[in-house]
XYZ file of C-alpha atoms in Angstrom:
660
model
C -57.264 55.012 -33.935
C -54.761 57.850 -34.186
C -54.103 60.507 -31.594
C -55.549 63.934 -32.051
C -52.987 66.349 -33.511
C -51.765 69.144 -31.349
C -53.109 72.479 -32.594
C -50.464 74.593 -34.283
C -50.824 77.471 -31.861
C -50.006 75.122 -28.973
C -47.426 72.955 -30.780
C -44.715 73.730 -28.216
C -46.874 72.764 -25.234
C -46.343 69.231 -23.897
C -49.472 67.313 -22.849
C -49.975 66.732 -19.111
C -50.313 62.995 -19.741
C -48.310 60.995 -22.246
C -50.019 59.722 -25.295
C -50.136 55.952 -25.871
C -46.684 54.650 -26.641
C -44.884 57.382 -24.682
C -42.914 56.701 -21.519
C -45.032 56.505 -18.374
C -42.973 59.212 -16.751
C -41.067 62.099 -18.343
C -37.723 63.029 -16.844
C -37.856 66.620 -15.552
C -35.358 69.109 -16.979
C -31.926 68.607 -15.416
C -28.239 68.584 -16.275
C -26.252 66.175 -14.121
C -22.970 67.257 -15.744
C -23.579 70.880 -14.742
C -24.454 69.838 -11.191
C -21.271 67.776 -10.937
C -19.261 70.705 -12.276
C -20.749 73.024 -9.641
C -19.949 70.871 -6.617
C -16.602 69.870 -8.122
C -15.676 73.545 -8.556
C -16.658 74.270 -4.957
C -14.279 71.521 -3.840
C -11.459 72.746 -6.077
C -11.640 76.469 -5.360
C -13.263 77.907 -2.192
C -13.151 81.366 -3.783
C -16.069 80.490 -6.085
C -18.413 79.685 -3.175
C -19.663 83.266 -2.983
C -20.110 83.473 -6.764
C -22.125 80.248 -6.879
C -24.159 81.233 -3.812
C -25.237 84.436 -5.516
C -26.704 82.427 -8.402
C -28.204 79.264 -6.945
C -29.273 77.476 -3.769
C -28.242 73.881 -2.894
C -31.919 72.904 -3.272
C -31.649 73.705 -7.012
C -29.841 70.416 -7.624
C -31.926 67.688 -9.226
C -29.948 64.849 -7.643
C -30.338 64.745 -3.841
C -26.733 63.533 -3.541
C -25.464 66.766 -5.102
C -27.579 68.858 -2.746
C -26.190 66.939 0.246
C -22.599 67.415 -0.939
C -23.204 71.109 -1.693
C -24.572 71.751 1.800
C -21.687 69.812 3.381
C -19.179 71.991 1.494
C -20.895 75.144 2.765
C -20.836 73.765 6.307
C -17.113 73.027 6.176
C -16.466 76.459 4.665
C -18.375 78.106 7.520
C -16.093 76.231 9.937
C -13.004 77.554 8.191
C -12.132 74.182 6.635
C -11.286 73.435 3.025
C -13.677 70.928 1.453
C -11.249 68.610 -0.324
C -12.336 64.977 -0.930
C -10.625 63.763 2.271
C -12.120 66.270 4.736
C -15.448 66.246 2.907
C -15.568 62.452 2.923
C -14.710 62.380 6.629
C -17.484 64.890 7.429
C -20.098 63.047 5.355
C -19.082 59.766 6.968
C -19.485 61.197 10.477
C -22.981 62.505 9.769
C -23.964 59.238 8.086
C -24.380 60.582 4.525
C -21.267 59.253 2.798
C -22.786 56.070 1.377
C -25.914 57.959 0.301
C -23.941 60.264 -1.973
C -21.916 57.513 -3.616
C -18.906 57.148 -1.306
C -15.411 58.607 -1.447
C -14.892 57.361 -4.982
C -17.721 59.565 -6.229
C -16.234 62.624 -4.506
C -13.045 62.162 -6.520
C -15.160 61.677 -9.648
C -16.681 65.125 -9.105
C -13.242 66.729 -9.288
C -12.640 65.081 -12.654
C -15.976 66.476 -13.903
C -14.823 70.120 -13.631
C -13.396 71.530 -16.883
C -12.359 74.669 -14.992
C -13.425 76.180 -11.674
C -13.391 79.622 -13.316
C -16.738 78.789 -14.994
C -18.462 77.815 -11.747
C -20.887 80.726 -11.982
C -21.926 79.668 -15.494
C -22.534 76.072 -14.375
C -24.576 77.382 -11.438
C -26.774 79.426 -13.788
C -27.543 76.280 -15.803
C -28.526 74.374 -12.661
C -30.646 77.242 -11.339
C -32.443 77.759 -14.664
C -33.372 74.087 -14.896
C -34.581 74.124 -11.285
C -36.888 77.044 -12.135
C -38.223 75.068 -15.061
C -38.958 72.076 -12.854
C -40.742 74.292 -10.343
C -42.788 75.809 -13.147
C -43.849 72.351 -14.270
C -44.811 71.488 -10.707
C -46.764 74.697 -10.290
C -48.626 74.106 -13.542
C -49.439 70.544 -12.565
C -50.901 71.688 -9.244
C -52.999 74.350 -10.940
C -54.341 71.916 -13.555
C -55.198 69.358 -10.891
C -57.009 71.960 -8.845
C -58.825 73.257 -11.942
C -60.025 69.782 -12.897
C -61.512 69.240 -9.453
C -65.248 70.142 -9.503
C -65.129 71.044 -5.815
C -62.203 73.486 -6.063
C -62.913 77.101 -5.155
C -61.108 80.220 -6.288
C -59.222 80.164 -3.001
C -58.139 76.586 -3.734
C -56.768 77.707 -7.101
C -54.820 80.560 -5.525
C -53.415 78.192 -2.875
C -52.431 75.647 -5.536
C -50.569 78.367 -7.415
C -48.735 79.504 -4.296
C -47.833 75.985 -3.188
C -46.835 74.929 -6.672
C -44.444 77.852 -7.008
C -42.781 77.181 -3.652
C -42.545 73.391 -3.570
C -39.773 71.283 -5.069
C -40.896 68.937 -7.832
C -42.209 65.488 -7.096
C -40.395 63.979 -10.063
C -38.300 60.935 -9.306
C -34.551 61.310 -9.077
C -32.181 58.445 -9.798
C -32.246 56.084 -6.784
C -29.108 55.393 -4.802
C -28.193 51.673 -5.027
C -28.684 49.651 -1.862
C -25.363 47.946 -2.402
C -23.584 51.132 -1.385
C -20.426 49.506 -0.029
C -17.467 50.441 -2.235
C -15.194 47.777 -3.637
C -12.984 46.689 -0.725
C -9.429 48.012 -1.086
C -6.362 45.849 -1.634
C -4.165 45.010 1.326
C -1.779 47.952 1.954
C 1.466 46.031 1.535
C 3.371 49.329 1.323
C 3.145 49.796 5.111
C 4.793 46.450 5.898
C 8.501 46.297 6.795
C 10.589 45.795 3.645
C 11.566 42.152 4.270
C 7.922 41.132 4.671
C 6.578 43.398 1.940
C 8.951 42.037 -0.679
C 8.042 38.439 0.113
C 4.287 39.106 0.279
C 4.295 40.948 -3.048
C 6.641 38.420 -4.649
C 4.545 35.475 -3.480
C 1.357 37.149 -4.724
C 2.978 37.573 -8.134
C 4.364 34.041 -8.245
C 1.059 32.400 -7.294
C -1.104 34.995 -9.093
C -3.165 35.577 -5.968
C -4.372 38.821 -4.380
C -1.747 40.307 -2.029
C -4.457 40.270 0.661
C -3.990 36.527 1.114
C -0.265 36.636 1.874
C -0.550 40.003 3.661
C -3.227 38.861 6.097
C -1.394 35.597 6.758
C 1.808 37.577 7.387
C 0.123 39.313 10.315
C -0.995 35.936 11.712
C 2.566 34.611 11.358
C 3.974 37.619 13.251
C 1.294 37.147 15.913
C 2.365 33.517 16.275
C 5.926 34.573 17.021
C 4.992 37.378 19.432
C 1.717 36.218 20.999
C 2.100 35.911 24.757
C 5.592 37.337 24.618
C 4.852 41.000 23.921
C 2.062 43.353 25.005
C 1.342 46.953 24.060
C 0.832 49.475 26.861
C -1.754 52.057 25.828
C -3.063 54.179 28.692
C -3.876 53.451 32.295
C -4.643 49.767 32.692
C -5.438 49.354 29.014
C -3.005 46.865 27.540
C -3.317 44.848 24.367
C -1.596 41.495 23.734
C -0.141 40.881 20.300
C -2.063 37.753 19.296
C -4.595 38.082 16.455
C -7.516 36.225 14.884
C -7.422 36.635 11.090
C -9.395 34.990 8.309
C -9.077 35.568 4.575
C -11.705 34.176 2.200
C -11.247 33.239 -1.452
C -13.184 30.839 -3.708
C -11.735 27.442 -4.687
C -8.968 27.467 -7.276
C -7.160 30.484 -5.827
C -4.089 28.564 -4.623
C -4.739 29.289 -0.965
C -2.873 26.168 0.124
C 0.268 27.139 -1.802
C 0.367 30.616 -0.259
C -0.512 29.278 3.185
C 2.300 26.716 3.030
C 4.880 29.295 1.937
C 3.881 31.819 4.610
C 3.870 29.324 7.496
C 6.914 27.255 6.441
C 9.370 29.119 8.723
C 7.045 28.573 11.697
C 7.090 24.842 11.091
C 10.869 24.961 10.760
C 11.164 26.889 14.025
C 8.887 24.385 15.746
C 11.155 21.504 14.680
C 14.240 23.357 15.912
C 12.607 24.059 19.278
C 11.597 20.404 19.590
C 15.125 19.309 18.734
C 16.658 21.670 21.279
C 14.245 20.513 23.972
C 14.616 16.783 23.282
C 17.576 16.372 25.651
C 15.911 18.246 28.520
C 12.708 16.273 28.060
C 14.558 12.918 28.074
C 16.521 13.882 31.171
C 13.380 15.020 32.965
C 11.559 11.814 32.023
C 14.389 9.620 33.358
C 14.664 11.696 36.540
C 10.928 11.504 37.117
C 10.890 7.771 36.460
C 13.740 7.192 38.900
C 12.099 9.394 41.526
C 8.833 7.481 41.184
C 10.610 4.149 41.399
C 12.474 5.319 44.513
C 9.219 6.464 46.083
C 7.523 3.154 45.231
C 10.467 1.176 46.646
C 10.393 3.215 49.858
C 6.671 2.641 50.169
C 7.186 -1.115 49.748
C 9.887 -1.188 52.447
C 7.723 0.867 54.798
C 4.865 -1.563 54.317
C 7.078 -4.501 55.365
C 8.605 -2.788 58.400
C 7.200 -2.849 61.926
C 7.350 -0.659 64.980
C 9.334 2.595 65.042
C 11.201 1.611 61.871
C 7.895 1.614 59.987
C 7.192 5.220 60.956
C 10.564 6.406 59.715
C 10.316 4.523 56.426
C 6.772 5.802 55.894
C 7.872 9.400 56.350
C 10.718 8.816 53.909
C 8.335 7.237 51.352
C 5.969 10.178 51.646
C 8.788 12.665 51.093
C 10.055 10.749 48.061
C 6.546 10.530 46.610
C 6.010 14.278 47.027
C 9.350 14.948 45.388
C 8.450 12.688 42.469
C 5.083 14.429 42.035
C 6.742 17.859 41.991
C 8.939 16.992 39.053
C 7.631 18.417 35.783
C 8.379 16.897 32.446
C 8.592 19.695 29.854
C 6.112 19.327 27.030
C 7.351 19.030 23.490
C 7.399 22.606 22.102
C 4.438 23.390 19.880
C 3.708 26.551 17.952
C 0.943 25.361 15.650
C -2.307 23.437 15.788
C -4.826 22.749 13.039
C -7.750 20.315 13.237
C -7.990 20.375 17.027
C -10.923 20.216 19.399
C -11.396 22.987 21.976
C -10.306 20.521 24.678
C -7.089 19.730 22.793
C -6.411 23.421 22.216
C -6.846 24.062 25.944
C -4.435 21.274 26.860
C -1.853 22.407 24.331
C -2.076 25.998 25.549
C -1.637 24.835 29.134
C 1.419 22.800 28.183
C 2.908 25.672 26.135
C 2.579 28.329 28.798
C -0.663 29.695 27.363
C 0.716 30.293 23.861
C -0.541 28.610 20.714
C -1.518 29.355 17.121
C -4.295 27.627 15.192
C -3.328 27.944 11.530
C -5.349 26.273 8.791
C -5.994 26.552 5.062
C -9.545 25.289 5.652
C -12.498 26.370 7.766
C -13.127 23.105 9.613
C -12.192 24.669 12.948
C -15.509 26.525 12.924
C -17.399 23.228 12.650
C -15.357 21.863 15.554
C -16.112 24.906 17.709
C -19.805 24.526 16.819
C -19.743 20.979 18.206
C -18.961 18.612 15.339
C -17.581 15.992 17.754
C -19.143 16.900 21.083
C -22.599 17.891 19.877
C -22.469 21.154 21.865
C -20.629 24.398 21.035
C -17.459 25.052 23.012
C -15.796 28.396 22.351
C -14.614 29.415 25.830
C -10.938 28.795 25.106
C -11.149 30.819 21.885
C -12.922 33.769 23.505
C -10.543 33.953 26.452
C -7.549 33.016 24.352
C -8.073 36.108 22.218
C -8.710 38.491 25.103
C -6.005 37.092 27.403
C -8.490 36.409 30.223
C -7.671 33.852 32.915
C -8.801 30.373 31.899
C -9.366 27.502 34.322
C -10.547 24.057 33.266
C -11.290 21.305 35.779
C -11.050 17.786 34.422
C -11.436 14.427 36.155
C -7.733 13.667 36.006
C -6.208 17.120 36.270
C -6.786 20.846 36.602
C -5.579 23.264 33.908
C -4.920 26.904 34.733
C -3.813 29.445 32.140
C -3.195 32.853 33.666
C -2.658 34.859 30.479
C -3.647 32.812 27.434
C -2.513 34.086 24.046
C -4.189 32.268 21.181
C -3.614 33.261 17.549
C -5.724 32.082 14.631
C -4.787 32.430 10.968
C -7.312 30.905 8.562
C -7.739 30.828 4.794
C -11.264 29.703 3.910
C -13.892 29.811 1.193
C -16.473 32.638 1.250
C -19.250 30.112 1.851
C -17.675 29.343 5.226
C -18.168 32.963 6.290
C -21.765 32.903 5.108
C -22.381 29.713 7.114
C -20.844 30.901 10.375
C -22.843 34.093 10.100
C -25.984 32.004 10.594
C -24.661 30.531 13.845
C -26.276 32.693 16.517
C -23.945 31.338 19.152
C -20.880 32.610 17.293
C -22.337 36.083 17.026
C -24.040 36.188 20.418
C -20.933 35.118 22.330
C -18.752 37.515 20.364
C -16.557 35.022 18.508
C -17.191 36.644 15.113
C -16.276 40.036 16.561
C -12.732 38.862 17.302
C -11.672 38.107 13.732
C -10.047 40.491 11.273
C -11.656 39.700 7.918
C -10.273 39.926 4.408
C -12.445 39.251 1.359
C -10.289 40.053 -1.688
C -11.396 39.810 -5.289
C -10.412 36.579 -7.016
C -7.908 36.800 -9.857
C -9.095 33.573 -11.498
C -9.592 34.286 -15.181
C -7.063 37.114 -15.194
C -3.887 35.298 -14.130
C -0.584 35.309 -16.005
C 0.609 32.046 -17.490
C 4.300 32.505 -16.608
C 4.631 34.862 -13.646
C 7.970 35.780 -12.122
C 8.962 33.598 -9.136
C 9.889 35.015 -5.766
C 13.601 35.934 -5.865
C 15.623 33.431 -3.860
C 17.196 36.071 -1.620
C 13.756 37.497 -0.783
C 12.352 34.079 0.174
C 15.466 33.134 2.148
C 15.421 36.391 4.078
C 11.747 35.932 4.993
C 12.270 32.329 6.157
C 15.427 33.188 8.070
C 13.933 36.247 9.784
C 10.684 34.572 10.886
C 12.582 31.556 12.213
C 15.092 33.708 14.103
C 12.384 35.969 15.548
C 10.389 32.939 16.705
C 13.385 31.310 18.381
C 14.468 34.542 20.069
C 11.054 35.071 21.671
C 10.261 31.414 22.438
C 12.009 31.276 25.805
C 10.531 34.500 27.174
C 8.388 33.883 30.246
C 7.492 37.446 31.207
C 6.151 39.403 28.221
C 7.931 42.546 27.099
C 5.924 45.760 27.371
C 5.936 48.066 24.354
C 5.071 51.697 25.030
C 3.976 54.465 22.682
C 5.751 57.657 21.778
C 3.621 60.809 22.256
C 3.111 60.904 18.480
C 1.899 57.302 18.425
C -0.414 57.918 21.362
C -1.831 61.011 19.655
C -2.382 59.112 16.398
C -4.206 56.271 18.153
C -6.337 58.707 20.188
C -7.308 60.576 17.029
C -8.241 57.284 15.381
C -10.304 56.346 18.435
C -12.198 59.641 18.163
C -12.639 59.072 14.443
C -14.151 55.612 14.968
C -16.449 56.432 17.908
C -19.180 58.341 15.979
C -19.248 55.525 13.443
C -20.498 53.144 16.150
C -23.815 54.975 16.556
C -26.802 52.739 15.772
C -28.457 55.445 13.655
C -26.337 56.819 10.859
C -23.041 55.317 11.995
C -21.011 53.640 9.260
C -20.213 50.760 11.632
C -23.415 50.973 13.656
C -24.695 47.540 12.652
C -21.409 45.780 13.502
C -20.599 47.478 16.802
C -19.464 44.232 18.437
C -16.698 43.988 15.872
C -15.986 47.681 15.432
C -15.683 48.361 19.167
C -12.583 46.134 19.133
C -11.016 47.832 16.097
C -8.865 50.340 17.975
C -7.470 47.601 20.216
C -6.769 45.400 17.196
C -4.975 48.323 15.560
C -2.734 48.679 18.623
C -1.918 44.952 18.410
C -0.987 45.331 14.745
C 1.217 48.301 15.628
C 3.083 46.138 18.134
C 3.685 43.453 15.511
C 4.880 45.940 12.896
C 7.198 47.454 15.494
C 8.805 44.097 16.293
C 9.168 43.299 12.599
C 10.826 46.664 12.005
C 13.209 46.397 14.988
C 14.172 42.740 14.960
C 16.981 42.828 17.518
C 15.961 45.481 20.044
C 12.289 46.236 19.462
C 11.412 45.638 23.107
C 13.768 48.451 24.173
C 12.177 51.118 21.962
C 8.700 52.713 21.933
C 6.281 52.422 19.030
C 6.567 55.480 16.795
C 3.842 57.578 15.241
C 4.831 56.344 11.792
C 4.332 52.729 12.841
C 0.988 53.556 14.456
C -0.215 55.302 11.290
C 0.788 52.224 9.299
C -1.263 50.060 11.685
C -4.207 52.452 11.348
C -4.084 52.079 7.568
C -4.254 48.314 7.982
C -7.063 48.735 10.522
C -9.073 50.773 8.022
C -8.467 48.055 5.449
C -9.984 45.462 7.775
C -12.872 47.801 8.661
C -13.893 48.139 5.013
C -13.631 44.396 4.460
C -15.583 43.705 7.675
C -18.513 45.715 6.316
C -18.564 43.525 3.221
C -18.120 40.296 5.178
C -20.815 41.042 7.733
C -23.078 42.016 4.856
C -22.368 38.543 3.452
C -23.192 37.082 6.860
C -26.456 39.026 6.968
C -25.516 41.113 10.009
C -27.396 44.165 8.721
C -30.913 42.720 8.837
C -32.536 45.961 7.680
C -30.382 46.058 4.558
C -31.014 42.367 3.880
C -34.770 42.862 4.279
C -34.633 45.938 2.038
C -33.158 43.855 -0.750
C -35.914 41.282 -0.314
C -38.576 43.989 -0.382
C -37.017 45.562 -3.469
C -37.270 42.220 -5.291
C -40.954 41.928 -4.340
C -41.653 45.438 -5.641
C -39.872 44.692 -8.920
C -41.760 41.399 -9.373
C -45.217 42.964 -8.909
C -44.771 46.155 -10.974
C -47.039 48.325 -8.819
C -47.263 52.096 -9.239
C -48.376 52.294 -5.632
C -49.362 49.765 -3.006
C -50.946 49.812 0.421
C -49.040 48.620 3.441
C -51.500 45.770 3.950
C -51.241 44.496 0.380
C -47.455 44.752 0.484
C -47.200 42.903 3.780
C -49.348 40.089 2.355
C -46.678 39.448 -0.300
C -43.819 39.068 2.194
C -42.484 36.030 4.018
C -43.490 35.836 7.693
C -40.081 34.363 8.529
C -38.364 37.553 7.356
C -41.151 40.024 8.210
C -42.932 38.578 11.276
C -45.102 41.672 11.819
C -46.187 44.828 10.005
C -43.918 46.777 12.340
C -40.900 45.099 10.742
C -41.764 46.924 7.523
C -41.176 50.404 8.935
C -37.360 50.561 9.137
C -37.100 48.831 5.747
C -39.437 51.241 3.948
C -37.650 54.179 5.585
C -34.346 52.879 4.195
C -35.837 52.478 0.715
C -37.288 55.974 0.943
C -33.857 57.369 1.879
C -32.420 55.671 -1.216
C -35.175 57.086 -3.436
C -36.978 53.857 -4.330
C -40.332 54.800 -2.819
C -42.256 57.578 -1.112
C -44.500 57.098 1.856
C -47.840 58.837 1.310
C -50.293 59.056 4.205
C -53.877 59.711 2.959
C -55.688 62.626 4.643
C -58.188 61.880 7.400
C -61.828 61.715 6.382
C -63.056 63.289 9.595
C -64.771 60.064 10.592
C -64.012 58.072 13.704
C -61.799 55.038 13.689
C -58.282 54.316 12.652
C -56.518 56.817 10.406
C -55.981 55.678 6.813
C -53.029 53.334 6.364
C -50.084 54.731 4.419
C -49.506 53.861 0.784
C -46.164 53.522 -0.918
C -45.548 55.351 -4.202
C -42.924 53.437 -6.151
C -40.099 54.603 -8.412
C -40.808 53.951 -12.112
C -37.531 52.026 -12.414
C -39.028 49.266 -10.262
C -41.643 48.643 -12.929
C -39.059 48.765 -15.688
C -36.771 46.239 -13.964
C -38.867 43.248 -15.084
C -39.993 44.732 -18.395
């Protein structure tokens, strides 16, 4: 059976419903290129704002992202600010709209889409004309629907015409992907001091690994040398130690062990030198203690044999000798590094080393140990307090261990699966252990590596090894930590960064709102990094000079690097439950191919473990609505008693096409 032909006099009129074989939904008239050119021109040349405003309204855009960007540009212009990609991106990020419009990368794309800002008015006319066409289609649809209703009155028809002319179209725009996080940036090696930067970049080239691996480990190595020896004075009583927890994750086959060995080699060399230098003192102390104990034991024996007044004198002498023997301390063998160690061993080592220790490992087994691999119960107290520098006291049967200012550093290179696993450990998250790590999740180069890369130049490798060893030895004997202060410029830079981060911590709309435990420590971590960069820049007299604004800005750039990677890592860990549930719900919608669905029918298709109650649907459907995947339609009341009609969800046509 063939379709009826369209009469010649109406050949240019499209049917309200598609004929069999046509697409289920026609795309309304729009020109994305023209829209991009309009907003791009507004960013390039503020002088065209008035010209564009005389032709079109931001609501004329077909893509909601373009309307949001357009309105943001007008807002910045009203505040006397130029809407370049940096200021515009910062504003959109603060109001929580940056990821919805495609991120900073898309803002730069808009600039490339402008042939010339001089034609902004022409582009605006195209956008406005197409918007009028869409509104005309909407108005006609409303009128036809009202006319087909047998109960519609003349007043209903007039109202449909008025509403149709004033309302934006209900056509579906392109949805914004849920995976809105941009590709994490590469480690900013350019901000590292030259002697570290050259080795990090050279090692990355030699091993054909991302520079993130060597760069992140370089910070952990510096923290090992300075942890417990240097603190950064910020303001008031706010001080930050210079120990760090870092973890970089790469899949197997990425030569993590080779990079890890090269980066930590000078620490191992320094540890051997310290042990060699201390060997004589330790031997002397051991002999002295042994002799003192033997003398005390001999005096006690003589006192036991004596009688009368002589016994009292010998007893007093034995007691004095015993107390003297007990007061003698035998220095512990110097240790900088630990690896596969239990929390109890880490505590003992830190106590013996004056509170300073670094757990460095090319594997993630330490997380299993903390979770209770050997003891059966989690034990993370030493790691929590070791990062913060809080007083730690451990009472054991044979001794008592007190650490006034612990300084524990951790530098780990693990597989991504390790991060996914620890994210499921509620104890790690609840106690705040995960919030203490700086995360790096670089992109693997496997499959794109050179066969014969250039090796690290000998002088570059020798300088790195020599400098790390010398810096470690020079700080090893310090008992009272040096205090690094900030120049006014550094203080101003850190304060501005603090103000920049704070709005991002808001639970609703904040870029870091779902990882506030981690993000609330970001400014402090940035100050720690600034202290390490300062020491690496001023190797001989860093403790006598304040941290400059340039060094603080370098630390802030590294802090932003870790912030972007943390968003990706915590996403991997499932920290944003709403986003994770939204992805699950999206899969269910794609699998079933509904045009619309009731809340009850949708809830019946979902797992009770992920959606325990109907109420858990609300934030997820709101998120999907914000991204343009569905619309929430509440049916009108019937006028009868009882519960109001449950909402239905109208679904984007792409969800039905996904499984086609």
